[in-house]
mmCIF file of C-alpha atoms in Angstrom:
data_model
loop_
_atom_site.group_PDB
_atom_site.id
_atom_site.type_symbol
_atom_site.label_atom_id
_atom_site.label_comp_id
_atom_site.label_asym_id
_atom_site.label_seq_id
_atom_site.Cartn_x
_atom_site.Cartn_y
_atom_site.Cartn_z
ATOM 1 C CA UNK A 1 61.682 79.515 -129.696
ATOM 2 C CA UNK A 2 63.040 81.706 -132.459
ATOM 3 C CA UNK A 3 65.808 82.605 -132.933
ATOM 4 C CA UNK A 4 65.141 86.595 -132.672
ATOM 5 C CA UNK A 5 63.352 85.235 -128.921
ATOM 6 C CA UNK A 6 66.880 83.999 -127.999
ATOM 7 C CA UNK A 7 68.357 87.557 -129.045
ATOM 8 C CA UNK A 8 65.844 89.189 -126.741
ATOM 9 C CA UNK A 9 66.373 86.515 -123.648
ATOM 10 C CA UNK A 10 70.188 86.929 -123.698
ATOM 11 C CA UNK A 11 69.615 89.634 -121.486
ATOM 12 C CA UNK A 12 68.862 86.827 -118.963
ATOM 13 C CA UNK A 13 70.290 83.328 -119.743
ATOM 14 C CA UNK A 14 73.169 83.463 -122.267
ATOM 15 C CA UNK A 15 76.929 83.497 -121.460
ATOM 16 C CA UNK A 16 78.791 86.827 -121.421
ATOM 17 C CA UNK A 17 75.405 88.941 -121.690
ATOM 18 C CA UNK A 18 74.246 91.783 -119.678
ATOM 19 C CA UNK A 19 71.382 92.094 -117.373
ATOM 20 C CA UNK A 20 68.628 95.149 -117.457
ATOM 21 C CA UNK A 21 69.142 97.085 -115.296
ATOM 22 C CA UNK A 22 72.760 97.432 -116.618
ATOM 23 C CA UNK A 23 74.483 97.712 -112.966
ATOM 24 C CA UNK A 24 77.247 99.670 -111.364
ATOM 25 C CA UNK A 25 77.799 102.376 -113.428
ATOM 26 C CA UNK A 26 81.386 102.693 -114.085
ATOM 27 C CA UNK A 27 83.398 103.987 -117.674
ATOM 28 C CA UNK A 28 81.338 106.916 -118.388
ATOM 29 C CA UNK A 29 82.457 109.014 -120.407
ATOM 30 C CA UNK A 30 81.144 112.379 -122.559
ATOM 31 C CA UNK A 31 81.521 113.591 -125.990
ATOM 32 C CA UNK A 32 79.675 116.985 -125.381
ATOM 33 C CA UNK A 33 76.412 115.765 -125.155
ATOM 34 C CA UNK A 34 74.787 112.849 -123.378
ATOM 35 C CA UNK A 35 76.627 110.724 -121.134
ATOM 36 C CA UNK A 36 77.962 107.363 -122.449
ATOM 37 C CA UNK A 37 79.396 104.330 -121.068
ATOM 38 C CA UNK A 38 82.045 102.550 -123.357
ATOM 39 C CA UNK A 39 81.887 99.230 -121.727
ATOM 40 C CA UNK A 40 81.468 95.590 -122.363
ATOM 41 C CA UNK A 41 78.698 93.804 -121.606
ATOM 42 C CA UNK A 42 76.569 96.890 -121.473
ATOM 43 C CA UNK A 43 73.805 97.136 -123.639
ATOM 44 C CA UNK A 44 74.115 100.024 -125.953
ATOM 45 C CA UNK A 45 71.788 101.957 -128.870
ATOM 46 C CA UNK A 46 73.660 102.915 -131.644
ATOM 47 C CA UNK A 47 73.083 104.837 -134.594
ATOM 48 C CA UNK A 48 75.039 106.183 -137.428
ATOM 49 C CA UNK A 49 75.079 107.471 -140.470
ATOM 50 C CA UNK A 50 76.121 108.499 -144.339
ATOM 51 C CA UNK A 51 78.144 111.635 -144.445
ATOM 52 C CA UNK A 52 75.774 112.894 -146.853
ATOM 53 C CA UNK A 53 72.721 111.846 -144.932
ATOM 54 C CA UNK A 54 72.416 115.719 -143.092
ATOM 55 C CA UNK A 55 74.347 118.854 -144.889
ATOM 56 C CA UNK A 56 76.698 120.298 -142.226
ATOM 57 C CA UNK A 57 75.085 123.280 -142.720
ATOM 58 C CA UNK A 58 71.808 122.357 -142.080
ATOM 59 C CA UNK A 59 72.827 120.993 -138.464
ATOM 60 C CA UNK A 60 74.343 124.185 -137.714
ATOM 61 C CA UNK A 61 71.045 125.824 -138.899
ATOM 62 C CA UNK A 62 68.869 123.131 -136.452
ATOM 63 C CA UNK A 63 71.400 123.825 -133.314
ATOM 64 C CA UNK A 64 70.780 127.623 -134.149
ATOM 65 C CA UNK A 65 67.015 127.564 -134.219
ATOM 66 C CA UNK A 66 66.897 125.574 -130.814
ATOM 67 C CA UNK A 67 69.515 127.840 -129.278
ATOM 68 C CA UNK A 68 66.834 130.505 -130.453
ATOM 69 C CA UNK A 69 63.693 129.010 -129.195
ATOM 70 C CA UNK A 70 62.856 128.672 -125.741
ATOM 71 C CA UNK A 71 64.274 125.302 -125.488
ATOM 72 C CA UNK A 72 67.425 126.957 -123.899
ATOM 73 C CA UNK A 73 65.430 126.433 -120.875
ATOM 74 C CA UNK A 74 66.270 122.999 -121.177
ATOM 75 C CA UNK A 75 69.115 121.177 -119.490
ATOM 76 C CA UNK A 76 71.784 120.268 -121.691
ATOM 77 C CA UNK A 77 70.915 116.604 -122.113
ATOM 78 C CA UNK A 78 66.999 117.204 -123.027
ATOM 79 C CA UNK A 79 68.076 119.968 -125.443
ATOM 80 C CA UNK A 80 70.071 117.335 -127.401
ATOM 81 C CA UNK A 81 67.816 114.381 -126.892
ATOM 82 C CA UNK A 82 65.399 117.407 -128.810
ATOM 83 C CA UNK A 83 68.344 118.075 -131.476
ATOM 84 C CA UNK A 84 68.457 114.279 -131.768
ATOM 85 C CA UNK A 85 64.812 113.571 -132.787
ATOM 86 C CA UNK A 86 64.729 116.507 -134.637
ATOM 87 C CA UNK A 87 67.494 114.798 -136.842
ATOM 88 C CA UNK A 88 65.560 111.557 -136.685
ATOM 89 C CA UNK A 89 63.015 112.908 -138.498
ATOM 90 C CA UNK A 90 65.237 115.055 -141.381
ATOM 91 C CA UNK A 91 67.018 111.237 -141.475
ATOM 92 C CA UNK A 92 63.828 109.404 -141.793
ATOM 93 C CA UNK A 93 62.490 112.123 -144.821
ATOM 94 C CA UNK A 94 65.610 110.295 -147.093
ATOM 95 C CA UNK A 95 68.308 112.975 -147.215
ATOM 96 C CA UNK A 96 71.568 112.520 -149.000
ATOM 97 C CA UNK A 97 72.388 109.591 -151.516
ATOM 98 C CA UNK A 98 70.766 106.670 -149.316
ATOM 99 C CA UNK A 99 73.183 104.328 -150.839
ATOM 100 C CA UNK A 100 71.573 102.121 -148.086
ATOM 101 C CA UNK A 101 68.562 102.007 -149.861
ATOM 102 C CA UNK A 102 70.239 99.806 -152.755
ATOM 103 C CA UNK A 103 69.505 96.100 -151.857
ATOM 104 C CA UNK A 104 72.839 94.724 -152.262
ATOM 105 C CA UNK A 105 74.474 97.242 -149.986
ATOM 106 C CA UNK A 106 71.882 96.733 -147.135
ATOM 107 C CA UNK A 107 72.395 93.007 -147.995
ATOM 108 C CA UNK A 108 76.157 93.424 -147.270
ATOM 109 C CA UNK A 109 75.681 96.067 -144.327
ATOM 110 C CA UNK A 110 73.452 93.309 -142.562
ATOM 111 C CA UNK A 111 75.948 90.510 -143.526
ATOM 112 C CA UNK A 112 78.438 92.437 -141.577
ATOM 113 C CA UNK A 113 76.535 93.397 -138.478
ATOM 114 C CA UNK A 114 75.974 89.916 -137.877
ATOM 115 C CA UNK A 115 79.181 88.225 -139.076
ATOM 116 C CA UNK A 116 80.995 88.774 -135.414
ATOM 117 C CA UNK A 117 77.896 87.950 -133.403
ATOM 118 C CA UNK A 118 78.247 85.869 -130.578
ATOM 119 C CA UNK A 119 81.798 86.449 -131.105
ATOM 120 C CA UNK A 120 82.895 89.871 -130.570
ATOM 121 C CA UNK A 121 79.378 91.281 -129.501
ATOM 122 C CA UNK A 122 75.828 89.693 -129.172
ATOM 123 C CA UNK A 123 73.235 91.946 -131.765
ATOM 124 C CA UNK A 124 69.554 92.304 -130.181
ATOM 125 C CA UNK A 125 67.925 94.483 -132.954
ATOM 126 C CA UNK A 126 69.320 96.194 -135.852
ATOM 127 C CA UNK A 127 67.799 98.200 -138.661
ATOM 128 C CA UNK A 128 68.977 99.097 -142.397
ATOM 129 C CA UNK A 129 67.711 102.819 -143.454
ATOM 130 C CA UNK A 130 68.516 104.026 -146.538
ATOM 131 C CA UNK A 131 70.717 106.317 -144.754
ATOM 132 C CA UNK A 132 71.360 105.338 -141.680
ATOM 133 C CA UNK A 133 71.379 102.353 -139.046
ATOM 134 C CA UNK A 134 70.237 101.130 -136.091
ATOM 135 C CA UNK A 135 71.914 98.985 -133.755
ATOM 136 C CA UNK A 136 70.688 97.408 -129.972
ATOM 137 C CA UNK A 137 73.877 95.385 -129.174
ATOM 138 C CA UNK A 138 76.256 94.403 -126.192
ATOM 139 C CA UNK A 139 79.473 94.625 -126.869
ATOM 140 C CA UNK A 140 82.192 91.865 -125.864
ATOM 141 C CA UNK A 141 85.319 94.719 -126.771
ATOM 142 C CA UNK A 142 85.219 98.325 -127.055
ATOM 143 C CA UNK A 143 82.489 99.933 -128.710
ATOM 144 C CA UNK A 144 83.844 102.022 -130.639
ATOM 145 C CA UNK A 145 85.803 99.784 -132.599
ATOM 146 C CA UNK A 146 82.982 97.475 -133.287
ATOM 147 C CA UNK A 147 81.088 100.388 -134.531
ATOM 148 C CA UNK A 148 84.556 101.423 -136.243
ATOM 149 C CA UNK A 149 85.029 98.085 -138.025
ATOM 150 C CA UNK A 150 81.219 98.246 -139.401
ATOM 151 C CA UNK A 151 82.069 101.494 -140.816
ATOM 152 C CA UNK A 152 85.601 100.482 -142.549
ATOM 153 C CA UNK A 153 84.349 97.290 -144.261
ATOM 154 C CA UNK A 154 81.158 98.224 -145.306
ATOM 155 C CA UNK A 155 82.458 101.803 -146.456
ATOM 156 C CA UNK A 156 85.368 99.835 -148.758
ATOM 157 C CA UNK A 157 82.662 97.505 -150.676
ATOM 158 C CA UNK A 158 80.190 100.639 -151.457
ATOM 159 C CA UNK A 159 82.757 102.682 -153.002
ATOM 160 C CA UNK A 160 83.693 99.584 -155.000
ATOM 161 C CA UNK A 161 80.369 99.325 -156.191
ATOM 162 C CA UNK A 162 79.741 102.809 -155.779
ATOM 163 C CA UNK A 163 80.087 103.392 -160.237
ATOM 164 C CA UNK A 164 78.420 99.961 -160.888
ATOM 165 C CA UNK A 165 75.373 100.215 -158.690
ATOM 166 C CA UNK A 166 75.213 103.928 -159.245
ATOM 167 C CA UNK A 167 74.928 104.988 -155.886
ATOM 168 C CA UNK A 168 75.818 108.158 -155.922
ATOM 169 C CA UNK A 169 77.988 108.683 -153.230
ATOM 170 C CA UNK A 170 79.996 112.021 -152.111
ATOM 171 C CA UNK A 171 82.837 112.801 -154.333
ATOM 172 C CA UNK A 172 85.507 113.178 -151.862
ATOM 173 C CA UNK A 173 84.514 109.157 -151.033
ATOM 174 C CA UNK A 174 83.506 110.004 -147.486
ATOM 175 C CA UNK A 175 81.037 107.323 -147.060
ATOM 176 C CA UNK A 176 80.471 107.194 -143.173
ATOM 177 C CA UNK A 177 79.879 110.340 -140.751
ATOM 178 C CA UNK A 178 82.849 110.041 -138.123
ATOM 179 C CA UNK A 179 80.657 110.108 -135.125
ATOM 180 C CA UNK A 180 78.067 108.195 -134.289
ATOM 181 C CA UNK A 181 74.937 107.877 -131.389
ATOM 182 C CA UNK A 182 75.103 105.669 -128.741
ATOM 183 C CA UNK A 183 72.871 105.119 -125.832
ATOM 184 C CA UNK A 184 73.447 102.662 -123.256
ATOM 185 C CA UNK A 185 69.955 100.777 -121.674
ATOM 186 C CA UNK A 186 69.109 101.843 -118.509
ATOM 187 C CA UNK A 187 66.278 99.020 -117.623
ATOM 188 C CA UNK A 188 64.062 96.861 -119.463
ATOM 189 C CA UNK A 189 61.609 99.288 -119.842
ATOM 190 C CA UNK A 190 63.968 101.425 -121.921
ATOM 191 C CA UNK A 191 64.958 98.393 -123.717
ATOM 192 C CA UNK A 192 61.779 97.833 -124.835
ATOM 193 C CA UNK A 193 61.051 101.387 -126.292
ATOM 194 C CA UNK A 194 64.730 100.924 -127.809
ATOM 195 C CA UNK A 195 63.587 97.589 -129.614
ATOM 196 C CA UNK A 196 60.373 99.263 -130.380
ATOM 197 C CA UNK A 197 62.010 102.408 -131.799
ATOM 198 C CA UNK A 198 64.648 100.340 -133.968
ATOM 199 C CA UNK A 199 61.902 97.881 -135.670
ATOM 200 C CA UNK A 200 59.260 100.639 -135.920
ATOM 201 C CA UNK A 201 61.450 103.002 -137.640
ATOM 202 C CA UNK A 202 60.594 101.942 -141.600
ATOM 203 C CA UNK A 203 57.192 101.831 -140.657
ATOM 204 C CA UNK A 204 57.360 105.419 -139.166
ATOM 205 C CA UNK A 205 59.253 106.554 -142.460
ATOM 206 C CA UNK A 206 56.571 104.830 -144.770
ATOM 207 C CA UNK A 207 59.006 102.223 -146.193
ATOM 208 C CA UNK A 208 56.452 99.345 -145.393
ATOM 209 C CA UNK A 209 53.239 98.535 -143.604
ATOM 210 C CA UNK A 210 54.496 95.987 -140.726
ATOM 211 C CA UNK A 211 58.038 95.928 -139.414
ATOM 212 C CA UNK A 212 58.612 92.159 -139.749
ATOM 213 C CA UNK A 213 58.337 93.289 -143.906
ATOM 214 C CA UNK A 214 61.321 95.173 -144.017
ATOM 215 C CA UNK A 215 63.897 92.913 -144.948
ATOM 216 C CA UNK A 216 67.095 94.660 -143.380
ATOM 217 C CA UNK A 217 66.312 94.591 -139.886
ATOM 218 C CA UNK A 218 66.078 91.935 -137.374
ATOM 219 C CA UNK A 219 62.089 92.010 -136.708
ATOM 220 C CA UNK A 220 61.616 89.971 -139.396
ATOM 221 C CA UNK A 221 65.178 88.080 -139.894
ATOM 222 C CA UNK A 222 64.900 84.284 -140.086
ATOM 223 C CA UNK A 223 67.947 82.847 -138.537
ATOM 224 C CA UNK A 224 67.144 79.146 -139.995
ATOM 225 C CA UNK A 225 67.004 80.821 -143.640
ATOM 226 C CA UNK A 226 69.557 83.695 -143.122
ATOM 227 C CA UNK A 227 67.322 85.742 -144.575
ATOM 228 C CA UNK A 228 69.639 88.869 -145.562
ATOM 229 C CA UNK A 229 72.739 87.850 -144.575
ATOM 230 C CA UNK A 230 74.867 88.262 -147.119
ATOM 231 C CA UNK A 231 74.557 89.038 -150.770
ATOM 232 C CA UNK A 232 77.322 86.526 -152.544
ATOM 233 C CA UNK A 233 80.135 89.507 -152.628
ATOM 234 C CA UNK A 234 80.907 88.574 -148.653
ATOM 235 C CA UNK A 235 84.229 88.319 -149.153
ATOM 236 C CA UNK A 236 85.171 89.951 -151.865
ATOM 237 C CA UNK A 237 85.085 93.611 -152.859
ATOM 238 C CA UNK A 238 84.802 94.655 -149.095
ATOM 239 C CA UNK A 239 88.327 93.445 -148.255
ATOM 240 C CA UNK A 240 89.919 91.000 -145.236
ATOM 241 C CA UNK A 241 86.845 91.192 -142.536
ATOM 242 C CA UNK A 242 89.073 89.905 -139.768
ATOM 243 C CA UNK A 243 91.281 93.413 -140.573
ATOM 244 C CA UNK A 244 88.975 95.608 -138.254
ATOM 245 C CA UNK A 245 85.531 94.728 -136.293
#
């Protein structure tokens, strides 16, 4: 069995995992939109993104057009699971610097999604974009500092490189948007779609032909090889790792 296989039956066998359906609901909590859980052991879809990846004022424009449109109609969480594909797709068109795009930063973002797993969360699925990412994972700790601790780390090494590799990144060194997405799985119907969504996405955006041949995500990640994981700067210009994860 393959490693990626193991990711996808921790949902059933491994210590410390979470079983789909997710349980008694308990921790929810709101940030104005959808409602979120922020606890461990629940599986949770996560996106975020660069600060440059969608102009402020062209998400004002988008929530102004669907206040507009007859979509008011909707209730408040399909009118912003609307707003949130509708994003999806501006993301997926390659907005903003993708400093993601470069190799060695996707190299290094991938190094550090996985460099607490099994540790401080279990990953089931990511995905690099140029300007954003995907993560499917179950936290062991609060979510938002794992997400938090991503952001920090990864943020310090590009604007390190940010002159050498030319990435082009916003001049008031703002490398992360402060929010992110999250989701948490409701069954394992949803966390199929969820796993579907998250490997499909290059495909979808015309980045490559099958999903296993994009090299930042885990569809086609080879455990045994450690495909990806790490681009020789691991510990270097991205600071102490243990700081904040």
């Amino acid at each position: 069995m393959s490693e990626h296989d193991k990711l996808e039956k921790q949902t059933d066998e491994e210590p410390g995992s979470a079983d789909v359906p997710v349980g008694i609901r308990s921790e929810w909590y709101s940030r104005g939109y959808l409602p979120h859980r922020d606890e461990k052991n629940v599986l949770q879809s996560v996106t975020f993104r660069l600060a440059d990846s969608l102009p402020q004022t062209k998400l004002v424009a988008l929530k102004r057009e669907l206040d507009l449109a007859s979509l008011t109609l909707l209730s408040d969480p399909e009118r912003e699971a609307h707003l949130r594909r509708t994003i999806e797709v501006y993301l997926d068109s390659g907005m903003g610097c993708c400093a993601l795009g470069h190799a060695r930063v996707a190299a290094f973002v991938q190094y550090s999604l996985l460099h607490f797993h099994g540790e401080r969360y279990w990953l089931h699925a990511w995905c690099i974009m140029p300007n954003h990412v995907h993560v499917l994972v179950e936290p062991m700790e609060e979510l938002g500092k794992i997400v938090q601790g991503w952001k920090s780390y990864t943020a310090r090494f590009m604007l390190a490189q940010d002159v050498s590799l030319e990435l082009g990144l916003p001049r008031e060194n703002r490398v992360w948007m402060r929010e992110y997405w999250d989701r948490y799985v409701r069954d394992r119907n949803h966390y199929a779609n969820v796993l579907a969504y998250i490997h499909n996405n290059p495909v979808k955006a015309g980045l490559c032909s099958l999903a296993a041949d994009w090299p930042w995500s885990s569809a086609g990640y080879d455990f045994d090889r450690g495909d990806g994981g790490g681009d020789g700067d691991g510990g270097g210009d991205g600071g102490d790792r243990d700081g904040e994860a």
